[in-house]
């Protein structure tokens, strides 16, 4: 048992110490993951702080963050390990005179010096404290998910030529998913589950205050309220927490003390990244100026 955290309140306090404001639900799952030595599957909309949670745990515990960024087409050679084919070829070519038997050469080229480690194997072999982030796991094909099962259940990996390599420790493992597809039952069964949604008004205001300490309380509340109202619109992409923070910083750089419809209209591009979303939000939040009456 790792015992990185003594209690749920300690999780909240230490994450806050690295500017990550968690609620009791998030902190409770992190605490249990530490005690039970189980990975955590974090699901929720994009931009609610799932990846930041892993970074914050690493920072607050003094652990090294190892990140496997998932994408369509990710395979074993990029996630676990691959053999250094160029080096193997050079080794074979150096033995042109056949002074060494092929069985010896074969044994040699599939040994440790010819192995290239990728994030999962790097995490298993690490000697220092590790937080392993498997980011956007829903982007990989279901066949690739199978690669993760041995790592998630036993924190080990089997390499046919070398045998089973077991981890020296059980690290904190965070898997994130934006729910673009349903994950397998086998993967879910190995993890604790945490759903992270957009923060409520008070929590988002607190996040803005912590991440943008120059902002005053009143402007931070206005930022949180406007962002909340924009998220209620039917948009292609709602503003993320990081975009809320960017907007708050933008307002300070522009010297704005309060948020008027004109300010919203001039800075919507910081919050929204589709022109159709900007048009819709402007229509809802920025009243049109009355057209001049004809003389």
PDB file of C-alpha atoms in Angstrom, residues 96-283:
ATOM      1  CA  UNK A  96      29.389 -11.186 -41.913  1.00  0.00           C
ATOM      2  CA  UNK A  97      32.242 -13.587 -41.437  1.00  0.00           C
ATOM      3  CA  UNK A  98      29.871 -15.887 -39.522  1.00  0.00           C
ATOM      4  CA  UNK A  99      32.234 -16.201 -36.621  1.00  0.00           C
ATOM      5  CA  UNK A 100      29.217 -16.446 -34.377  1.00  0.00           C
ATOM      6  CA  UNK A 101      26.410 -18.944 -34.739  1.00  0.00           C
ATOM      7  CA  UNK A 102      23.015 -17.606 -35.789  1.00  0.00           C
ATOM      8  CA  UNK A 103      21.435 -18.748 -32.528  1.00  0.00           C
ATOM      9  CA  UNK A 104      23.933 -16.625 -30.610  1.00  0.00           C
ATOM     10  CA  UNK A 105      23.329 -13.635 -32.885  1.00  0.00           C
ATOM     11  CA  UNK A 106      19.568 -14.048 -32.555  1.00  0.00           C
ATOM     12  CA  UNK A 107      19.838 -14.278 -28.796  1.00  0.00           C
ATOM     13  CA  UNK A 108      22.001 -11.181 -28.783  1.00  0.00           C
ATOM     14  CA  UNK A 109      19.795  -8.947 -30.929  1.00  0.00           C
ATOM     15  CA  UNK A 110      16.730  -9.704 -28.810  1.00  0.00           C
ATOM     16  CA  UNK A 111      18.352  -8.688 -25.543  1.00  0.00           C
ATOM     17  CA  UNK A 112      18.158  -5.570 -23.383  1.00  0.00           C
ATOM     18  CA  UNK A 113      20.653  -3.420 -25.335  1.00  0.00           C
ATOM     19  CA  UNK A 114      18.403  -3.645 -28.407  1.00  0.00           C
ATOM     20  CA  UNK A 115      15.148  -2.819 -26.579  1.00  0.00           C
ATOM     21  CA  UNK A 116      13.507   0.602 -26.947  1.00  0.00           C
ATOM     22  CA  UNK A 117      11.178   1.347 -24.041  1.00  0.00           C
ATOM     23  CA  UNK A 118       7.935   3.260 -24.533  1.00  0.00           C
ATOM     24  CA  UNK A 119       5.799   4.983 -21.859  1.00  0.00           C
ATOM     25  CA  UNK A 120       4.140   1.892 -20.323  1.00  0.00           C
ATOM     26  CA  UNK A 121       7.379  -0.083 -20.021  1.00  0.00           C
ATOM     27  CA  UNK A 122       9.193   3.026 -18.839  1.00  0.00           C
ATOM     28  CA  UNK A 123       6.642   3.359 -16.033  1.00  0.00           C
ATOM     29  CA  UNK A 124       6.956  -0.306 -15.071  1.00  0.00           C
ATOM     30  CA  UNK A 125      10.730  -0.084 -14.847  1.00  0.00           C
ATOM     31  CA  UNK A 126      10.870   3.238 -13.043  1.00  0.00           C
ATOM     32  CA  UNK A 127      12.632   3.259  -9.695  1.00  0.00           C
ATOM     33  CA  UNK A 128      11.329   6.635  -8.552  1.00  0.00           C
ATOM     34  CA  UNK A 129       7.665   7.447  -7.673  1.00  0.00           C
ATOM     35  CA  UNK A 130       5.530   7.599 -10.810  1.00  0.00           C
ATOM     36  CA  UNK A 131       2.134   8.882 -11.887  1.00  0.00           C
ATOM     37  CA  UNK A 132       1.174   7.163 -15.145  1.00  0.00           C
ATOM     38  CA  UNK A 133      -1.255   9.155 -17.297  1.00  0.00           C
ATOM     39  CA  UNK A 134      -2.969   7.248 -20.122  1.00  0.00           C
ATOM     40  CA  UNK A 135      -4.623  10.183 -21.806  1.00  0.00           C
ATOM     41  CA  UNK A 136      -7.750   9.969 -24.010  1.00  0.00           C
ATOM     42  CA  UNK A 137      -7.858   6.184 -23.918  1.00  0.00           C
ATOM     43  CA  UNK A 138     -11.153   6.273 -25.855  1.00  0.00           C
ATOM     44  CA  UNK A 139      -9.179   7.263 -28.977  1.00  0.00           C
ATOM     45  CA  UNK A 140      -7.480   3.878 -29.356  1.00  0.00           C
ATOM     46  CA  UNK A 141      -9.109   0.890 -31.051  1.00  0.00           C
ATOM     47  CA  UNK A 142     -10.590  -1.752 -28.793  1.00  0.00           C
ATOM     48  CA  UNK A 143      -7.818  -4.170 -29.844  1.00  0.00           C
ATOM     49  CA  UNK A 144      -5.242  -1.759 -28.459  1.00  0.00           C
ATOM     50  CA  UNK A 145      -7.109  -1.621 -25.156  1.00  0.00           C
ATOM     51  CA  UNK A 146      -6.098  -5.236 -24.646  1.00  0.00           C
ATOM     52  CA  UNK A 147      -2.472  -4.111 -24.428  1.00  0.00           C
ATOM     53  CA  UNK A 148      -3.360  -2.158 -21.330  1.00  0.00           C
ATOM     54  CA  UNK A 149      -5.075  -4.918 -19.394  1.00  0.00           C
ATOM     55  CA  UNK A 150      -1.954  -6.684 -18.121  1.00  0.00           C
ATOM     56  CA  UNK A 151      -0.441  -3.370 -17.112  1.00  0.00           C
ATOM     57  CA  UNK A 152      -3.592  -2.208 -15.320  1.00  0.00           C
ATOM     58  CA  UNK A 153      -4.262  -5.431 -13.428  1.00  0.00           C
ATOM     59  CA  UNK A 154      -0.772  -6.618 -12.458  1.00  0.00           C
ATOM     60  CA  UNK A 155       1.461  -3.722 -13.505  1.00  0.00           C
ATOM     61  CA  UNK A 156       3.618  -6.008 -15.546  1.00  0.00           C
ATOM     62  CA  UNK A 157       4.290  -6.650 -19.213  1.00  0.00           C
ATOM     63  CA  UNK A 158       5.185  -9.854 -21.030  1.00  0.00           C
ATOM     64  CA  UNK A 159       7.872  -9.663 -23.724  1.00  0.00           C
ATOM     65  CA  UNK A 160       8.182 -13.011 -25.534  1.00  0.00           C
ATOM     66  CA  UNK A 161      11.950 -12.761 -25.919  1.00  0.00           C
ATOM     67  CA  UNK A 162      12.645 -11.539 -22.373  1.00  0.00           C
ATOM     68  CA  UNK A 163       9.823 -12.928 -20.247  1.00  0.00           C
ATOM     69  CA  UNK A 164       7.608 -11.059 -17.809  1.00  0.00           C
ATOM     70  CA  UNK A 165       8.815  -7.738 -16.470  1.00  0.00           C
ATOM     71  CA  UNK A 166       7.086  -6.772 -13.224  1.00  0.00           C
ATOM     72  CA  UNK A 167       6.836  -3.252 -11.906  1.00  0.00           C
ATOM     73  CA  UNK A 168       8.965  -2.216  -8.965  1.00  0.00           C
ATOM     74  CA  UNK A 169       6.038  -0.304  -7.476  1.00  0.00           C
ATOM     75  CA  UNK A 170       2.332   0.296  -7.947  1.00  0.00           C
ATOM     76  CA  UNK A 171       2.067   3.873  -9.181  1.00  0.00           C
ATOM     77  CA  UNK A 172      -0.962   6.123  -9.389  1.00  0.00           C
ATOM     78  CA  UNK A 173      -2.494   5.397 -12.805  1.00  0.00           C
ATOM     79  CA  UNK A 174      -4.973   7.842 -14.334  1.00  0.00           C
ATOM     80  CA  UNK A 175      -6.828   7.014 -17.545  1.00  0.00           C
ATOM     81  CA  UNK A 176      -8.864   9.796 -19.117  1.00  0.00           C
ATOM     82  CA  UNK A 177     -11.726   9.482 -21.593  1.00  0.00           C
ATOM     83  CA  UNK A 178     -13.881  12.058 -23.372  1.00  0.00           C
ATOM     84  CA  UNK A 179     -16.588   9.456 -23.968  1.00  0.00           C
ATOM     85  CA  UNK A 180     -16.146   9.384 -27.732  1.00  0.00           C
ATOM     86  CA  UNK A 181     -16.791   5.624 -27.590  1.00  0.00           C
ATOM     87  CA  UNK A 182     -17.724   3.000 -25.027  1.00  0.00           C
ATOM     88  CA  UNK A 183     -14.737   1.388 -23.336  1.00  0.00           C
ATOM     89  CA  UNK A 184     -14.542  -2.363 -22.800  1.00  0.00           C
ATOM     90  CA  UNK A 185     -15.927  -3.974 -19.657  1.00  0.00           C
ATOM     91  CA  UNK A 186     -12.541  -5.615 -19.077  1.00  0.00           C
ATOM     92  CA  UNK A 187     -10.827  -2.245 -18.862  1.00  0.00           C
ATOM     93  CA  UNK A 188     -13.537  -0.694 -16.696  1.00  0.00           C
ATOM     94  CA  UNK A 189     -13.448  -3.648 -14.312  1.00  0.00           C
ATOM     95  CA  UNK A 190      -9.810  -2.936 -13.513  1.00  0.00           C
ATOM     96  CA  UNK A 191     -10.391   0.698 -12.609  1.00  0.00           C
ATOM     97  CA  UNK A 192     -12.143   2.918 -10.123  1.00  0.00           C
ATOM     98  CA  UNK A 193     -14.544   5.230 -11.920  1.00  0.00           C
ATOM     99  CA  UNK A 194     -14.665   9.004 -11.629  1.00  0.00           C
ATOM    100  CA  UNK A 195     -16.913  11.308 -13.605  1.00  0.00           C
ATOM    101  CA  UNK A 196     -15.758  14.906 -13.778  1.00  0.00           C
ATOM    102  CA  UNK A 197     -18.168  17.489 -15.136  1.00  0.00           C
ATOM    103  CA  UNK A 198     -17.951  21.246 -15.546  1.00  0.00           C
ATOM    104  CA  UNK A 199     -17.612  22.878 -12.124  1.00  0.00           C
ATOM    105  CA  UNK A 200     -20.498  24.691 -10.497  1.00  0.00           C
ATOM    106  CA  UNK A 201     -20.496  28.468 -10.325  1.00  0.00           C
ATOM    107  CA  UNK A 202     -18.683  28.809  -6.996  1.00  0.00           C
ATOM    108  CA  UNK A 203     -16.020  26.230  -7.813  1.00  0.00           C
ATOM    109  CA  UNK A 204     -15.273  27.754 -11.204  1.00  0.00           C
ATOM    110  CA  UNK A 205     -15.057  31.172  -9.602  1.00  0.00           C
ATOM    111  CA  UNK A 206     -12.602  29.761  -7.043  1.00  0.00           C
ATOM    112  CA  UNK A 207     -10.582  28.135  -9.844  1.00  0.00           C
ATOM    113  CA  UNK A 208     -10.352  31.478 -11.627  1.00  0.00           C
ATOM    114  CA  UNK A 209      -9.258  33.205  -8.413  1.00  0.00           C
ATOM    115  CA  UNK A 210      -6.557  30.593  -7.779  1.00  0.00           C
ATOM    116  CA  UNK A 211      -5.227  30.408 -11.348  1.00  0.00           C
ATOM    117  CA  UNK A 212      -5.494  34.157 -11.986  1.00  0.00           C
ATOM    118  CA  UNK A 213      -4.647  35.665  -8.613  1.00  0.00           C
ATOM    119  CA  UNK A 214      -4.625  39.234  -9.998  1.00  0.00           C
ATOM    120  CA  UNK A 215      -8.360  39.144 -10.692  1.00  0.00           C
ATOM    121  CA  UNK A 216     -10.765  40.538  -8.085  1.00  0.00           C
ATOM    122  CA  UNK A 217     -13.651  38.602  -6.628  1.00  0.00           C
ATOM    123  CA  UNK A 218     -16.373  40.488  -8.502  1.00  0.00           C
ATOM    124  CA  UNK A 219     -14.820  40.076 -11.962  1.00  0.00           C
ATOM    125  CA  UNK A 220     -14.084  36.388 -11.272  1.00  0.00           C
ATOM    126  CA  UNK A 221     -17.754  35.843 -10.471  1.00  0.00           C
ATOM    127  CA  UNK A 222     -18.814  37.639 -13.658  1.00  0.00           C
ATOM    128  CA  UNK A 223     -16.448  35.437 -15.669  1.00  0.00           C
ATOM    129  CA  UNK A 224     -17.867  32.280 -14.121  1.00  0.00           C
ATOM    130  CA  UNK A 225     -21.470  33.415 -14.694  1.00  0.00           C
ATOM    131  CA  UNK A 226     -20.947  34.330 -18.346  1.00  0.00           C
ATOM    132  CA  UNK A 227     -19.097  31.083 -19.097  1.00  0.00           C
ATOM    133  CA  UNK A 228     -21.850  29.137 -17.376  1.00  0.00           C
ATOM    134  CA  UNK A 229     -24.504  30.855 -19.510  1.00  0.00           C
ATOM    135  CA  UNK A 230     -22.503  30.125 -22.696  1.00  0.00           C
ATOM    136  CA  UNK A 231     -22.246  26.437 -21.764  1.00  0.00           C
ATOM    137  CA  UNK A 232     -26.043  26.281 -21.605  1.00  0.00           C
ATOM    138  CA  UNK A 233     -26.228  27.039 -25.338  1.00  0.00           C
ATOM    139  CA  UNK A 234     -26.197  24.230 -27.861  1.00  0.00           C
ATOM    140  CA  UNK A 235     -22.644  24.560 -29.159  1.00  0.00           C
ATOM    141  CA  UNK A 236     -20.213  22.392 -31.067  1.00  0.00           C
ATOM    142  CA  UNK A 237     -17.719  22.862 -28.252  1.00  0.00           C
ATOM    143  CA  UNK A 238     -18.445  24.404 -24.865  1.00  0.00           C
ATOM    144  CA  UNK A 239     -15.722  26.484 -23.204  1.00  0.00           C
ATOM    145  CA  UNK A 240     -13.273  24.426 -21.143  1.00  0.00           C
ATOM    146  CA  UNK A 241     -11.910  25.452 -17.768  1.00  0.00           C
ATOM    147  CA  UNK A 242      -8.580  26.352 -19.353  1.00  0.00           C
ATOM    148  CA  UNK A 243     -10.418  28.626 -21.791  1.00  0.00           C
ATOM    149  CA  UNK A 244     -12.237  30.249 -18.860  1.00  0.00           C
ATOM    150  CA  UNK A 245      -8.843  30.978 -17.325  1.00  0.00           C
ATOM    151  CA  UNK A 246      -7.527  32.309 -20.642  1.00  0.00           C
ATOM    152  CA  UNK A 247     -10.551  34.600 -20.886  1.00  0.00           C
ATOM    153  CA  UNK A 248     -10.043  35.920 -17.368  1.00  0.00           C
ATOM    154  CA  UNK A 249      -6.407  36.692 -18.201  1.00  0.00           C
ATOM    155  CA  UNK A 250      -7.479  38.316 -21.469  1.00  0.00           C
ATOM    156  CA  UNK A 251      -9.854  40.642 -19.627  1.00  0.00           C
ATOM    157  CA  UNK A 252      -7.055  41.704 -17.286  1.00  0.00           C
ATOM    158  CA  UNK A 253      -4.645  42.306 -20.175  1.00  0.00           C
ATOM    159  CA  UNK A 254      -7.306  44.489 -21.819  1.00  0.00           C
ATOM    160  CA  UNK A 255      -7.802  46.407 -18.593  1.00  0.00           C
ATOM    161  CA  UNK A 256     -11.443  45.428 -18.178  1.00  0.00           C
ATOM    162  CA  UNK A 257     -12.954  45.836 -14.719  1.00  0.00           C
ATOM    163  CA  UNK A 258     -16.373  44.480 -15.605  1.00  0.00           C
ATOM    164  CA  UNK A 259     -17.951  42.460 -18.386  1.00  0.00           C
ATOM    165  CA  UNK A 260     -20.328  44.282 -20.700  1.00  0.00           C
ATOM    166  CA  UNK A 261     -22.059  42.821 -23.784  1.00  0.00           C
ATOM    167  CA  UNK A 262     -19.505  44.670 -25.909  1.00  0.00           C
ATOM    168  CA  UNK A 263     -16.607  43.062 -24.046  1.00  0.00           C
ATOM    169  CA  UNK A 264     -18.191  39.651 -24.512  1.00  0.00           C
ATOM    170  CA  UNK A 265     -18.641  40.278 -28.223  1.00  0.00           C
ATOM    171  CA  UNK A 266     -15.041  41.410 -28.667  1.00  0.00           C
ATOM    172  CA  UNK A 267     -13.493  38.454 -26.803  1.00  0.00           C
ATOM    173  CA  UNK A 268     -15.709  35.469 -27.586  1.00  0.00           C
ATOM    174  CA  UNK A 269     -12.950  34.014 -29.767  1.00  0.00           C
ATOM    175  CA  UNK A 270     -10.976  33.281 -26.598  1.00  0.00           C
ATOM    176  CA  UNK A 271     -13.759  31.053 -25.275  1.00  0.00           C
ATOM    177  CA  UNK A 272     -15.168  29.541 -28.470  1.00  0.00           C
ATOM    178  CA  UNK A 273     -13.312  27.948 -31.373  1.00  0.00           C
ATOM    179  CA  UNK A 274     -16.034  27.537 -34.002  1.00  0.00           C
ATOM    180  CA  UNK A 275     -17.433  30.502 -35.925  1.00  0.00           C
ATOM    181  CA  UNK A 276     -20.939  29.023 -35.717  1.00  0.00           C
ATOM    182  CA  UNK A 277     -20.610  28.898 -31.909  1.00  0.00           C
ATOM    183  CA  UNK A 278     -19.372  32.500 -31.791  1.00  0.00           C
ATOM    184  CA  UNK A 279     -22.271  33.635 -33.964  1.00  0.00           C
ATOM    185  CA  UNK A 280     -24.789  31.814 -31.796  1.00  0.00           C
ATOM    186  CA  UNK A 281     -23.322  33.109 -28.530  1.00  0.00           C
ATOM    187  CA  UNK A 282     -23.118  36.668 -29.869  1.00  0.00           C
ATOM    188  CA  UNK A 283     -26.751  36.488 -30.889  1.00  0.00           C
TER     189      UNK A 283
END
